[in-house]
Amino acid sequence: MTPEKLIIIGSGPAGLTAAIYAARADLHPLVFEGSQAGGQLMLTTEVENYPGFPDGILGPDLMDQMRKQAERFEARIETADVTKVDFGSRPFKVWVGANEHAAEAVIVATGASARWLGIPGEDRLRGRGVSACATCDGFFFRERNIVVVGGGDSAMEEALFLTKFASKVTIIHRREEFRASAIMAGRALAHPKIEVVWDTVVEEMLGDEEVTGIKIRNVRTNEVSEMGTEGVFVAIGHRPNTEIFKRQLEMDEVGYLTLRGDGSTATSVAGVFAAGDVADSTYRQAVTAAGAGCQAAIDAERWLDQE
Protein backbone atom coordinates (compact mmCIF):
# COMPACT_ATOMS: atom_id res chain seq x y z
CA MET A 1 0.00 0.00 0.00
CA THR A 2 1.13 3.57 -0.61
CA PRO A 3 1.63 5.28 2.74
CA GLU A 4 -0.24 8.43 3.63
CA LYS A 5 2.02 11.42 4.16
CA LEU A 6 0.27 12.15 7.43
CA ILE A 7 -2.36 10.49 9.60
CA ILE A 8 -3.98 12.49 12.40
CA ILE A 9 -5.63 10.56 15.21
CA GLY A 10 -8.28 12.61 16.98
CA SER A 11 -10.67 15.43 16.09
CA GLY A 12 -10.79 17.89 18.95
CA PRO A 13 -9.35 21.41 18.59
CA ALA A 14 -5.82 19.98 18.37
CA GLY A 15 -6.58 17.37 15.72
CA LEU A 16 -8.70 19.61 13.52
CA THR A 17 -6.32 22.55 13.72
CA ALA A 18 -3.50 20.19 12.76
CA ALA A 19 -5.66 19.01 9.86
CA ILE A 20 -6.24 22.59 8.66
CA TYR A 21 -2.54 23.45 8.70
CA ALA A 22 -1.44 20.12 7.25
CA ALA A 23 -3.99 20.28 4.44
CA ARG A 24 -2.91 23.80 3.54
CA ALA A 25 0.67 22.49 3.38
CA ASP A 26 -0.41 19.87 0.80
CA LEU A 27 0.17 16.95 3.15
CA HIS A 28 -3.30 15.60 2.31
CA PRO A 29 -3.89 14.41 5.89
CA LEU A 30 -6.14 11.49 6.72
CA VAL A 31 -7.97 12.19 9.97
CA PHE A 32 -9.51 9.45 12.08
CA GLU A 33 -11.91 11.47 14.18
CA GLY A 34 -13.15 8.62 16.37
CA SER A 35 -16.71 7.54 17.00
CA GLN A 36 -17.07 10.40 19.50
CA ALA A 37 -15.91 13.18 17.23
CA GLY A 38 -15.05 16.68 18.36
CA GLY A 39 -13.43 16.01 21.71
CA GLN A 40 -14.54 17.36 25.07
CA LEU A 41 -16.08 20.49 23.55
CA MET A 42 -18.92 18.31 22.31
CA LEU A 43 -19.96 18.05 25.97
CA THR A 44 -19.77 21.81 26.53
CA THR A 45 -22.68 24.16 26.05
CA GLU A 46 -21.55 27.80 25.80
CA VAL A 47 -17.89 28.53 25.01
CA GLU A 48 -17.11 32.15 25.83
CA ASN A 49 -13.31 32.14 26.06
CA TYR A 50 -12.36 31.02 22.55
CA PRO A 51 -10.97 34.02 20.62
CA GLY A 52 -13.04 35.34 17.76
CA PHE A 53 -16.50 34.72 19.22
CA PRO A 54 -17.42 37.80 21.28
CA ASP A 55 -20.93 36.51 21.91
CA GLY A 56 -19.79 32.98 22.67
CA ILE A 57 -20.45 29.82 20.68
CA LEU A 58 -21.81 26.39 21.49
CA GLY A 59 -19.07 23.78 21.83
CA PRO A 60 -20.52 21.46 19.14
CA ASP A 61 -20.96 24.43 16.77
CA LEU A 62 -17.33 25.44 17.23
CA MET A 63 -16.15 21.93 16.44
CA ASP A 64 -18.46 21.74 13.41
CA GLN A 65 -16.93 24.94 12.04
CA MET A 66 -13.41 23.60 12.58
CA ARG A 67 -14.34 20.36 10.81
CA LYS A 68 -15.79 22.22 7.82
CA GLN A 69 -12.70 24.38 7.63
CA ALA A 70 -10.45 21.31 7.55
CA GLU A 71 -12.63 19.73 4.85
CA ARG A 72 -12.52 22.96 2.82
CA PHE A 73 -8.78 22.37 2.40
CA GLU A 74 -9.45 18.73 1.49
CA ALA A 75 -8.46 17.02 4.70
CA ARG A 76 -10.06 13.57 4.57
CA ILE A 77 -11.99 12.84 7.74
CA GLU A 78 -13.23 9.37 8.64
CA THR A 79 -15.54 8.65 11.55
CA ALA A 80 -13.67 5.68 12.94
CA ASP A 81 -11.74 4.66 16.04
CA VAL A 82 -8.08 3.72 15.71
CA THR A 83 -7.74 0.40 17.52
CA LYS A 84 -4.00 -0.33 17.25
CA VAL A 85 -0.76 1.28 16.11
CA ASP A 86 2.77 0.13 15.35
CA PHE A 87 5.38 2.88 15.52
CA GLY A 88 8.30 0.44 15.64
CA SER A 89 9.32 1.05 12.04
CA ARG A 90 8.45 3.27 9.12
CA PRO A 91 6.09 3.57 7.47
CA PHE A 92 4.06 3.65 10.66
CA LYS A 93 1.03 1.39 10.83
CA VAL A 94 -2.40 2.40 12.07
CA TRP A 95 -5.32 0.01 12.29
CA VAL A 96 -9.03 0.68 12.31
CA GLY A 97 -10.36 -2.73 13.22
CA ALA A 98 -8.98 -5.11 10.58
CA ASN A 99 -8.13 -2.30 8.15
CA GLU A 100 -4.46 -1.37 8.10
CA HIS A 101 -3.20 2.07 7.07
CA ALA A 102 0.37 3.26 6.64
CA ALA A 103 1.79 6.74 7.21
CA GLU A 104 5.10 8.52 6.89
CA ALA A 105 4.20 10.71 9.90
CA VAL A 106 1.51 10.67 12.57
CA ILE A 107 0.00 13.31 14.84
CA VAL A 108 -1.62 11.97 18.00
CA ALA A 109 -4.43 14.25 19.22
CA THR A 110 -6.65 11.84 21.10
CA GLY A 111 -7.14 14.19 24.05
CA ALA A 112 -7.98 13.36 27.63
CA SER A 113 -11.23 12.51 29.33
CA ALA A 114 -12.38 13.94 32.62
CA ARG A 115 -12.92 11.35 35.30
CA TRP A 116 -16.55 11.36 36.34
CA LEU A 117 -18.30 10.02 39.41
CA GLY A 118 -20.62 7.70 37.49
CA ILE A 119 -23.67 8.51 39.61
CA PRO A 120 -27.33 9.08 38.73
CA GLY A 121 -28.08 12.48 37.21
CA GLU A 122 -24.48 13.23 36.28
CA ASP A 123 -24.72 12.56 32.54
CA ARG A 124 -28.17 14.10 32.26
CA LEU A 125 -27.10 17.36 33.96
CA ARG A 126 -23.66 17.66 32.37
CA GLY A 127 -23.49 21.15 30.89
CA ARG A 128 -26.54 22.10 32.96
CA GLY A 129 -24.70 22.89 36.15
CA VAL A 130 -22.41 19.86 36.19
CA SER A 131 -18.91 20.53 34.87
CA ALA A 132 -15.36 19.23 35.04
CA CYS A 133 -13.64 22.49 34.07
CA ALA A 134 -13.70 25.56 36.29
CA THR A 135 -11.69 27.70 33.88
CA CYS A 136 -14.19 26.83 31.13
CA ASP A 137 -17.41 27.33 33.05
CA GLY A 138 -16.68 29.24 36.27
CA PHE A 139 -17.77 32.54 34.78
CA PHE A 140 -21.37 31.28 34.57
CA PHE A 141 -21.58 30.81 38.34
CA ARG A 142 -21.24 34.36 39.59
CA GLU A 143 -22.65 34.83 43.10
CA ARG A 144 -23.81 31.22 43.24
CA ASN A 145 -23.40 28.52 45.83
CA ILE A 146 -21.43 25.71 44.24
CA VAL A 147 -19.77 22.40 45.09
CA VAL A 148 -16.39 20.94 44.14
CA VAL A 149 -15.93 17.18 44.46
CA GLY A 150 -12.40 15.93 45.05
CA GLY A 151 -9.41 16.16 47.33
CA GLY A 152 -6.31 16.44 45.14
CA ASP A 153 -4.42 19.41 43.78
CA SER A 154 -6.82 19.73 40.84
CA ALA A 155 -9.77 20.02 43.24
CA MET A 156 -7.98 22.70 45.26
CA GLU A 157 -7.12 24.62 42.08
CA GLU A 158 -10.70 24.41 40.86
CA ALA A 159 -12.11 25.52 44.22
CA LEU A 160 -9.72 28.46 44.56
CA PHE A 161 -10.39 29.57 40.99
CA LEU A 162 -14.14 29.38 41.52
CA THR A 163 -13.98 31.72 44.54
CA LYS A 164 -13.47 34.51 42.01
CA PHE A 165 -17.07 34.02 40.91
CA ALA A 166 -19.08 32.03 43.45
CA SER A 167 -20.48 33.37 46.68
CA LYS A 168 -19.56 30.09 48.42
CA VAL A 169 -17.62 26.97 47.43
CA THR A 170 -18.10 23.71 49.30
CA ILE A 171 -15.47 21.02 48.79
CA ILE A 172 -16.77 17.50 49.32
CA HIS A 173 -14.10 14.88 49.97
CA ARG A 174 -14.49 11.20 50.78
CA ARG A 175 -11.62 11.15 53.31
CA GLU A 176 -10.76 13.08 56.46
CA GLU A 177 -7.80 14.83 54.87
CA PHE A 178 -6.90 16.06 51.42
CA ARG A 179 -4.55 14.23 49.07
CA ALA A 180 -3.44 17.60 47.72
CA SER A 181 -0.04 19.12 48.42
CA ALA A 182 0.24 20.93 51.75
CA ILE A 183 0.51 24.32 50.04
CA MET A 184 -2.59 23.86 47.91
CA ALA A 185 -4.61 22.34 50.77
CA GLY A 186 -3.57 25.18 53.07
CA ARG A 187 -4.67 27.82 50.61
CA ALA A 188 -8.07 26.20 50.19
CA LEU A 189 -8.64 25.68 53.91
CA ALA A 190 -7.69 29.28 54.68
CA HIS A 191 -9.96 30.84 52.08
CA PRO A 192 -13.01 32.54 53.62
CA LYS A 193 -15.33 31.47 50.78
CA ILE A 194 -14.44 27.77 51.01
CA GLU A 195 -16.00 25.22 53.33
CA VAL A 196 -15.20 21.50 53.47
CA VAL A 197 -17.46 18.52 54.06
CA TRP A 198 -15.22 15.60 55.06
CA ASP A 199 -15.79 11.84 54.90
CA THR A 200 -18.57 12.30 52.39
CA VAL A 201 -19.40 11.08 48.90
CA VAL A 202 -21.87 12.40 46.34
CA GLU A 203 -24.37 9.73 45.34
CA GLU A 204 -26.75 11.59 43.03
CA MET A 205 -27.11 14.87 41.15
CA LEU A 206 -30.53 16.42 41.67
CA GLY A 207 -32.54 18.61 39.32
CA ASP A 208 -34.66 18.45 36.19
CA GLU A 209 -33.48 21.07 33.69
CA GLU A 210 -30.45 22.12 35.76
CA VAL A 211 -28.70 21.21 38.99
CA THR A 212 -30.60 22.13 42.11
CA GLY A 213 -28.80 19.96 44.63
CA ILE A 214 -26.94 16.76 45.41
CA LYS A 215 -27.55 13.67 47.52
CA ILE A 216 -24.60 12.96 49.80
CA ARG A 217 -23.63 10.15 52.18
CA ASN A 218 -21.27 10.25 55.13
CA VAL A 219 -18.98 7.24 54.70
CA ARG A 220 -18.50 6.83 58.47
CA THR A 221 -22.11 7.04 59.62
CA ASN A 222 -23.85 6.13 56.33
CA GLU A 223 -26.19 9.06 56.95
CA VAL A 224 -27.75 10.26 53.70
CA SER A 225 -28.84 13.86 53.20
CA GLU A 226 -29.46 16.42 50.49
CA MET A 227 -27.56 19.63 49.90
CA GLY A 228 -28.80 22.47 47.74
CA THR A 229 -26.36 23.82 45.15
CA GLU A 230 -26.43 25.65 41.84
CA GLY A 231 -23.37 23.98 40.38
CA VAL A 232 -21.20 20.89 40.79
CA PHE A 233 -17.61 20.73 39.59
CA VAL A 234 -16.19 17.22 39.48
CA ALA A 235 -12.44 17.51 40.05
CA ILE A 236 -11.15 13.98 40.44
CA GLY A 237 -8.62 14.19 37.63
CA HIS A 238 -8.33 13.49 33.93
CA ARG A 239 -7.40 10.36 32.03
CA PRO A 240 -5.36 10.84 28.86
CA ASN A 241 -6.64 8.73 25.99
CA THR A 242 -3.37 6.89 25.41
CA GLU A 243 -4.21 3.24 25.99
CA ILE A 244 -3.40 2.20 22.42
CA PHE A 245 -0.02 3.95 22.59
CA LYS A 246 1.35 1.99 25.54
CA ARG A 247 4.69 0.34 24.67
CA GLN A 248 4.74 2.51 21.54
CA LEU A 249 5.37 6.00 22.93
CA GLU A 250 6.91 7.25 26.16
CA MET A 251 4.43 8.63 28.68
CA ASP A 252 4.41 9.73 32.29
CA GLU A 253 3.05 7.74 35.20
CA VAL A 254 -0.47 9.03 34.60
CA GLY A 255 -0.41 8.29 30.88
CA TYR A 256 0.22 11.71 29.30
CA LEU A 257 2.55 11.48 26.31
CA THR A 258 5.97 12.98 26.98
CA LEU A 259 7.39 15.42 24.45
CA ARG A 260 11.01 15.93 23.52
CA GLY A 261 11.37 19.01 25.68
CA ASP A 262 12.77 21.52 23.18
CA GLY A 263 9.45 23.26 22.58
CA SER A 264 8.47 20.95 19.75
CA THR A 265 5.58 18.50 19.67
CA ALA A 266 7.88 15.57 18.88
CA THR A 267 7.30 12.41 20.91
CA SER A 268 9.80 9.69 21.77
CA VAL A 269 9.48 8.30 18.23
CA ALA A 270 10.82 10.42 15.39
CA GLY A 271 8.00 11.22 12.99
CA VAL A 272 5.26 10.90 15.60
CA PHE A 273 3.97 14.13 17.12
CA ALA A 274 1.45 14.85 19.85
CA ALA A 275 -0.86 17.82 20.38
CA GLY A 276 -3.50 18.91 22.84
CA ASP A 277 -4.69 17.35 26.07
CA VAL A 278 -3.08 14.01 25.28
CA ALA A 279 0.25 15.64 26.19
CA ASP A 280 -0.96 18.55 28.35
CA SER A 281 -1.86 17.97 31.99
CA THR A 282 -1.55 21.66 32.87
CA TYR A 283 -3.70 23.93 30.71
CA ARG A 284 -6.29 21.68 29.03
CA GLN A 285 -7.96 24.52 27.12
CA ALA A 286 -9.39 24.49 23.62
CA VAL A 287 -7.21 27.42 22.56
CA THR A 288 -3.97 25.84 23.82
CA ALA A 289 -4.93 22.55 22.16
CA ALA A 290 -5.55 24.37 18.87
CA GLY A 291 -2.19 26.11 19.18
CA ALA A 292 -0.46 22.78 19.78
CA GLY A 293 -2.25 21.34 16.76
CA CYS A 294 -0.80 24.13 14.63
CA GLN A 295 2.67 23.41 16.05
CA ALA A 296 2.35 19.67 15.40
CA ALA A 297 1.37 20.20 11.77
CA ILE A 298 4.30 22.53 11.19
CA ASP A 299 6.65 20.14 13.01
CA ALA A 300 5.40 17.23 10.91
CA GLU A 301 5.75 19.21 7.67
CA ARG A 302 9.33 20.23 8.47
CA TRP A 303 10.26 16.72 9.55
CA LEU A 304 8.87 15.23 6.34
CA ASP A 305 10.78 17.79 4.29
CA GLN A 306 14.03 16.70 5.93
CA GLU A 307 13.47 13.01 5.33
Tab-separated table of C-alpha atoms in Angstrom:
chain	number	residue	atom	x	y	z
A	1	MET	CA	0.000	0.000	0.000
A	2	THR	CA	1.127	3.568	-0.613
A	3	PRO	CA	1.628	5.281	2.743
A	4	GLU	CA	-0.237	8.431	3.633
A	5	LYS	CA	2.016	11.420	4.158
A	6	LEU	CA	0.267	12.151	7.434
A	7	ILE	CA	-2.355	10.493	9.601
A	8	ILE	CA	-3.979	12.488	12.396
A	9	ILE	CA	-5.630	10.559	15.207
A	10	GLY	CA	-8.284	12.612	16.977
A	11	SER	CA	-10.675	15.429	16.089
A	12	GLY	CA	-10.787	17.890	18.954
A	13	PRO	CA	-9.353	21.406	18.589
A	14	ALA	CA	-5.815	19.981	18.367
A	15	GLY	CA	-6.580	17.370	15.720
A	16	LEU	CA	-8.697	19.606	13.523
A	17	THR	CA	-6.315	22.555	13.721
A	18	ALA	CA	-3.500	20.189	12.761
A	19	ALA	CA	-5.662	19.015	9.860
A	20	ILE	CA	-6.241	22.585	8.658
A	21	TYR	CA	-2.541	23.450	8.695
A	22	ALA	CA	-1.435	20.116	7.249
A	23	ALA	CA	-3.987	20.280	4.445
A	24	ARG	CA	-2.907	23.800	3.539
A	25	ALA	CA	0.669	22.487	3.378
A	26	ASP	CA	-0.413	19.872	0.804
A	27	LEU	CA	0.173	16.950	3.153
A	28	HIS	CA	-3.302	15.596	2.311
A	29	PRO	CA	-3.889	14.406	5.886
A	30	LEU	CA	-6.139	11.490	6.718
A	31	VAL	CA	-7.970	12.189	9.969
A	32	PHE	CA	-9.510	9.454	12.081
A	33	GLU	CA	-11.907	11.468	14.179
A	34	GLY	CA	-13.152	8.622	16.371
A	35	SER	CA	-16.710	7.539	17.004
A	36	GLN	CA	-17.067	10.403	19.501
A	37	ALA	CA	-15.907	13.175	17.225
A	38	GLY	CA	-15.055	16.676	18.358
A	39	GLY	CA	-13.429	16.010	21.711
A	40	GLN	CA	-14.542	17.359	25.068
A	41	LEU	CA	-16.077	20.493	23.547
A	42	MET	CA	-18.919	18.306	22.312
A	43	LEU	CA	-19.964	18.046	25.974
A	44	THR	CA	-19.773	21.808	26.530
A	45	THR	CA	-22.683	24.164	26.054
A	46	GLU	CA	-21.551	27.800	25.796
A	47	VAL	CA	-17.889	28.529	25.013
A	48	GLU	CA	-17.106	32.153	25.835
A	49	ASN	CA	-13.309	32.136	26.065
A	50	TYR	CA	-12.362	31.021	22.550
A	51	PRO	CA	-10.971	34.016	20.622
A	52	GLY	CA	-13.044	35.337	17.764
A	53	PHE	CA	-16.497	34.716	19.217
A	54	PRO	CA	-17.418	37.801	21.277
A	55	ASP	CA	-20.933	36.513	21.905
A	56	GLY	CA	-19.787	32.977	22.670
A	57	ILE	CA	-20.450	29.824	20.682
A	58	LEU	CA	-21.806	26.386	21.488
A	59	GLY	CA	-19.071	23.779	21.826
A	60	PRO	CA	-20.519	21.460	19.143
A	61	ASP	CA	-20.959	24.426	16.771
A	62	LEU	CA	-17.326	25.444	17.227
A	63	MET	CA	-16.151	21.927	16.438
A	64	ASP	CA	-18.456	21.743	13.414
A	65	GLN	CA	-16.931	24.938	12.038
A	66	MET	CA	-13.409	23.598	12.580
A	67	ARG	CA	-14.337	20.363	10.811
A	68	LYS	CA	-15.792	22.224	7.819
A	69	GLN	CA	-12.697	24.382	7.633
A	70	ALA	CA	-10.447	21.310	7.548
A	71	GLU	CA	-12.626	19.729	4.851
A	72	ARG	CA	-12.517	22.958	2.818
A	73	PHE	CA	-8.775	22.373	2.396
A	74	GLU	CA	-9.446	18.729	1.490
A	75	ALA	CA	-8.465	17.021	4.698
A	76	ARG	CA	-10.057	13.571	4.573
A	77	ILE	CA	-11.989	12.837	7.739
A	78	GLU	CA	-13.225	9.373	8.644
A	79	THR	CA	-15.537	8.655	11.553
A	80	ALA	CA	-13.669	5.675	12.936
A	81	ASP	CA	-11.739	4.661	16.035
A	82	VAL	CA	-8.082	3.719	15.705
A	83	THR	CA	-7.736	0.402	17.524
A	84	LYS	CA	-4.000	-0.333	17.249
A	85	VAL	CA	-0.757	1.284	16.115
A	86	ASP	CA	2.775	0.133	15.351
A	87	PHE	CA	5.378	2.882	15.524
A	88	GLY	CA	8.298	0.442	15.637
A	89	SER	CA	9.320	1.053	12.040
A	90	ARG	CA	8.450	3.270	9.116
A	91	PRO	CA	6.085	3.568	7.474
A	92	PHE	CA	4.056	3.654	10.665
A	93	LYS	CA	1.033	1.389	10.826
A	94	VAL	CA	-2.401	2.405	12.067
A	95	TRP	CA	-5.324	0.010	12.291
A	96	VAL	CA	-9.033	0.676	12.310
A	97	GLY	CA	-10.355	-2.730	13.216
A	98	ALA	CA	-8.981	-5.106	10.583
A	99	ASN	CA	-8.129	-2.304	8.149
A	100	GLU	CA	-4.465	-1.367	8.100
A	101	HIS	CA	-3.202	2.068	7.072
A	102	ALA	CA	0.370	3.256	6.640
A	103	ALA	CA	1.786	6.739	7.207
A	104	GLU	CA	5.100	8.524	6.889
A	105	ALA	CA	4.201	10.713	9.901
A	106	VAL	CA	1.514	10.671	12.574
A	107	ILE	CA	-0.001	13.309	14.841
A	108	VAL	CA	-1.623	11.968	18.001
A	109	ALA	CA	-4.431	14.251	19.217
A	110	THR	CA	-6.651	11.835	21.102
A	111	GLY	CA	-7.136	14.188	24.054
A	112	ALA	CA	-7.977	13.357	27.628
A	113	SER	CA	-11.229	12.510	29.329
A	114	ALA	CA	-12.384	13.938	32.622
A	115	ARG	CA	-12.916	11.349	35.302
A	116	TRP	CA	-16.550	11.361	36.335
A	117	LEU	CA	-18.297	10.018	39.406
A	118	GLY	CA	-20.616	7.704	37.486
A	119	ILE	CA	-23.668	8.514	39.613
A	120	PRO	CA	-27.334	9.079	38.727
A	121	GLY	CA	-28.079	12.477	37.207
A	122	GLU	CA	-24.483	13.229	36.280
A	123	ASP	CA	-24.717	12.555	32.540
A	124	ARG	CA	-28.174	14.105	32.261
A	125	LEU	CA	-27.100	17.359	33.958
A	126	ARG	CA	-23.655	17.663	32.367
A	127	GLY	CA	-23.491	21.152	30.891
A	128	ARG	CA	-26.540	22.100	32.961
A	129	GLY	CA	-24.697	22.887	36.154
A	130	VAL	CA	-22.408	19.863	36.187
A	131	SER	CA	-18.910	20.530	34.874
A	132	ALA	CA	-15.357	19.230	35.042
A	133	CYS	CA	-13.636	22.491	34.070
A	134	ALA	CA	-13.699	25.562	36.288
A	135	THR	CA	-11.695	27.705	33.877
A	136	CYS	CA	-14.191	26.829	31.125
A	137	ASP	CA	-17.414	27.330	33.048
A	138	GLY	CA	-16.685	29.236	36.267
A	139	PHE	CA	-17.771	32.542	34.779
A	140	PHE	CA	-21.370	31.283	34.569
A	141	PHE	CA	-21.584	30.813	38.338
A	142	ARG	CA	-21.242	34.358	39.593
A	143	GLU	CA	-22.653	34.830	43.097
A	144	ARG	CA	-23.808	31.223	43.243
A	145	ASN	CA	-23.403	28.519	45.835
A	146	ILE	CA	-21.432	25.711	44.238
A	147	VAL	CA	-19.768	22.403	45.092
A	148	VAL	CA	-16.390	20.941	44.136
A	149	VAL	CA	-15.931	17.183	44.463
A	150	GLY	CA	-12.397	15.929	45.050
A	151	GLY	CA	-9.406	16.164	47.328
A	152	GLY	CA	-6.308	16.436	45.139
A	153	ASP	CA	-4.424	19.411	43.779
A	154	SER	CA	-6.816	19.731	40.838
A	155	ALA	CA	-9.767	20.024	43.237
A	156	MET	CA	-7.976	22.702	45.260
A	157	GLU	CA	-7.120	24.616	42.079
A	158	GLU	CA	-10.704	24.410	40.862
A	159	ALA	CA	-12.113	25.522	44.217
A	160	LEU	CA	-9.719	28.457	44.557
A	161	PHE	CA	-10.393	29.574	40.986
A	162	LEU	CA	-14.145	29.380	41.523
A	163	THR	CA	-13.978	31.716	44.540
A	164	LYS	CA	-13.471	34.510	42.006
A	165	PHE	CA	-17.067	34.020	40.914
A	166	ALA	CA	-19.082	32.032	43.449
A	167	SER	CA	-20.484	33.369	46.684
A	168	LYS	CA	-19.559	30.090	48.416
A	169	VAL	CA	-17.616	26.971	47.429
A	170	THR	CA	-18.097	23.710	49.297
A	171	ILE	CA	-15.471	21.017	48.788
A	172	ILE	CA	-16.772	17.501	49.316
A	173	HIS	CA	-14.104	14.876	49.968
A	174	ARG	CA	-14.485	11.200	50.784
A	175	ARG	CA	-11.621	11.149	53.307
A	176	GLU	CA	-10.760	13.082	56.457
A	177	GLU	CA	-7.796	14.834	54.874
A	178	PHE	CA	-6.905	16.061	51.416
A	179	ARG	CA	-4.548	14.228	49.066
A	180	ALA	CA	-3.441	17.596	47.724
A	181	SER	CA	-0.042	19.120	48.415
A	182	ALA	CA	0.238	20.932	51.746
A	183	ILE	CA	0.513	24.319	50.040
A	184	MET	CA	-2.594	23.858	47.915
A	185	ALA	CA	-4.608	22.339	50.767
A	186	GLY	CA	-3.570	25.178	53.072
A	187	ARG	CA	-4.675	27.822	50.607
A	188	ALA	CA	-8.070	26.199	50.195
A	189	LEU	CA	-8.638	25.684	53.908
A	190	ALA	CA	-7.688	29.281	54.677
A	191	HIS	CA	-9.959	30.842	52.080
A	192	PRO	CA	-13.012	32.543	53.616
A	193	LYS	CA	-15.332	31.473	50.784
A	194	ILE	CA	-14.441	27.772	51.007
A	195	GLU	CA	-15.995	25.220	53.331
A	196	VAL	CA	-15.201	21.498	53.468
A	197	VAL	CA	-17.457	18.518	54.061
A	198	TRP	CA	-15.221	15.602	55.061
A	199	ASP	CA	-15.789	11.835	54.904
A	200	THR	CA	-18.572	12.302	52.388
A	201	VAL	CA	-19.396	11.080	48.896
A	202	VAL	CA	-21.873	12.403	46.342
A	203	GLU	CA	-24.375	9.725	45.336
A	204	GLU	CA	-26.745	11.593	43.029
A	205	MET	CA	-27.108	14.873	41.147
A	206	LEU	CA	-30.530	16.421	41.670
A	207	GLY	CA	-32.537	18.614	39.316
A	208	ASP	CA	-34.664	18.451	36.189
A	209	GLU	CA	-33.476	21.067	33.693
A	210	GLU	CA	-30.447	22.119	35.762
A	211	VAL	CA	-28.701	21.205	38.988
A	212	THR	CA	-30.603	22.126	42.114
A	213	GLY	CA	-28.795	19.956	44.634
A	214	ILE	CA	-26.937	16.755	45.413
A	215	LYS	CA	-27.550	13.666	47.517
A	216	ILE	CA	-24.597	12.959	49.801
A	217	ARG	CA	-23.631	10.147	52.179
A	218	ASN	CA	-21.274	10.250	55.132
A	219	VAL	CA	-18.976	7.243	54.702
A	220	ARG	CA	-18.503	6.834	58.469
A	221	THR	CA	-22.114	7.042	59.623
A	222	ASN	CA	-23.850	6.126	56.332
A	223	GLU	CA	-26.194	9.060	56.950
A	224	VAL	CA	-27.752	10.263	53.703
A	225	SER	CA	-28.842	13.856	53.204
A	226	GLU	CA	-29.464	16.415	50.486
A	227	MET	CA	-27.557	19.633	49.901
A	228	GLY	CA	-28.799	22.473	47.741
A	229	THR	CA	-26.359	23.822	45.153
A	230	GLU	CA	-26.429	25.655	41.843
A	231	GLY	CA	-23.374	23.982	40.380
A	232	VAL	CA	-21.202	20.892	40.787
A	233	PHE	CA	-17.611	20.727	39.586
A	234	VAL	CA	-16.189	17.218	39.483
A	235	ALA	CA	-12.437	17.506	40.050
A	236	ILE	CA	-11.153	13.982	40.442
A	237	GLY	CA	-8.624	14.187	37.631
A	238	HIS	CA	-8.330	13.485	33.932
A	239	ARG	CA	-7.402	10.357	32.034
A	240	PRO	CA	-5.358	10.840	28.863
A	241	ASN	CA	-6.644	8.730	25.988
A	242	THR	CA	-3.369	6.894	25.413
A	243	GLU	CA	-4.207	3.242	25.990
A	244	ILE	CA	-3.405	2.198	22.420
A	245	PHE	CA	-0.019	3.949	22.588
A	246	LYS	CA	1.355	1.986	25.535
A	247	ARG	CA	4.689	0.342	24.674
A	248	GLN	CA	4.738	2.510	21.542
A	249	LEU	CA	5.368	6.004	22.930
A	250	GLU	CA	6.909	7.253	26.162
A	251	MET	CA	4.429	8.627	28.679
A	252	ASP	CA	4.414	9.727	32.289
A	253	GLU	CA	3.055	7.738	35.200
A	254	VAL	CA	-0.465	9.035	34.598
A	255	GLY	CA	-0.405	8.291	30.876
A	256	TYR	CA	0.221	11.708	29.305
A	257	LEU	CA	2.553	11.483	26.313
A	258	THR	CA	5.975	12.978	26.980
A	259	LEU	CA	7.390	15.419	24.452
A	260	ARG	CA	11.012	15.930	23.520
A	261	GLY	CA	11.372	19.013	25.677
A	262	ASP	CA	12.772	21.520	23.180
A	263	GLY	CA	9.451	23.261	22.580
A	264	SER	CA	8.473	20.952	19.745
A	265	THR	CA	5.580	18.499	19.675
A	266	ALA	CA	7.877	15.566	18.883
A	267	THR	CA	7.299	12.407	20.913
A	268	SER	CA	9.804	9.695	21.773
A	269	VAL	CA	9.476	8.304	18.232
A	270	ALA	CA	10.819	10.421	15.391
A	271	GLY	CA	8.002	11.224	12.993
A	272	VAL	CA	5.256	10.897	15.596
A	273	PHE	CA	3.972	14.129	17.121
A	274	ALA	CA	1.446	14.846	19.853
A	275	ALA	CA	-0.859	17.823	20.382
A	276	GLY	CA	-3.504	18.912	22.843
A	277	ASP	CA	-4.686	17.354	26.066
A	278	VAL	CA	-3.077	14.006	25.284
A	279	ALA	CA	0.250	15.642	26.189
A	280	ASP	CA	-0.962	18.551	28.349
A	281	SER	CA	-1.859	17.972	31.992
A	282	THR	CA	-1.553	21.665	32.867
A	283	TYR	CA	-3.703	23.933	30.707
A	284	ARG	CA	-6.287	21.676	29.027
A	285	GLN	CA	-7.955	24.520	27.125
A	286	ALA	CA	-9.387	24.494	23.623
A	287	VAL	CA	-7.212	27.417	22.558
A	288	THR	CA	-3.974	25.838	23.825
A	289	ALA	CA	-4.931	22.553	22.158
A	290	ALA	CA	-5.546	24.371	18.874
A	291	GLY	CA	-2.188	26.108	19.182
A	292	ALA	CA	-0.465	22.782	19.776
A	293	GLY	CA	-2.253	21.337	16.755
A	294	CYS	CA	-0.799	24.132	14.634
A	295	GLN	CA	2.668	23.411	16.051
A	296	ALA	CA	2.350	19.671	15.400
A	297	ALA	CA	1.366	20.197	11.767
A	298	ILE	CA	4.303	22.532	11.190
A	299	ASP	CA	6.652	20.143	13.012
A	300	ALA	CA	5.404	17.234	10.908
A	301	GLU	CA	5.746	19.213	7.666
A	302	ARG	CA	9.331	20.234	8.470
A	303	TRP	CA	10.261	16.723	9.550
A	304	LEU	CA	8.871	15.230	6.343
A	305	ASP	CA	10.783	17.788	4.290
A	306	GLN	CA	14.032	16.703	5.928
A	307	GLU	CA	13.474	13.007	5.326
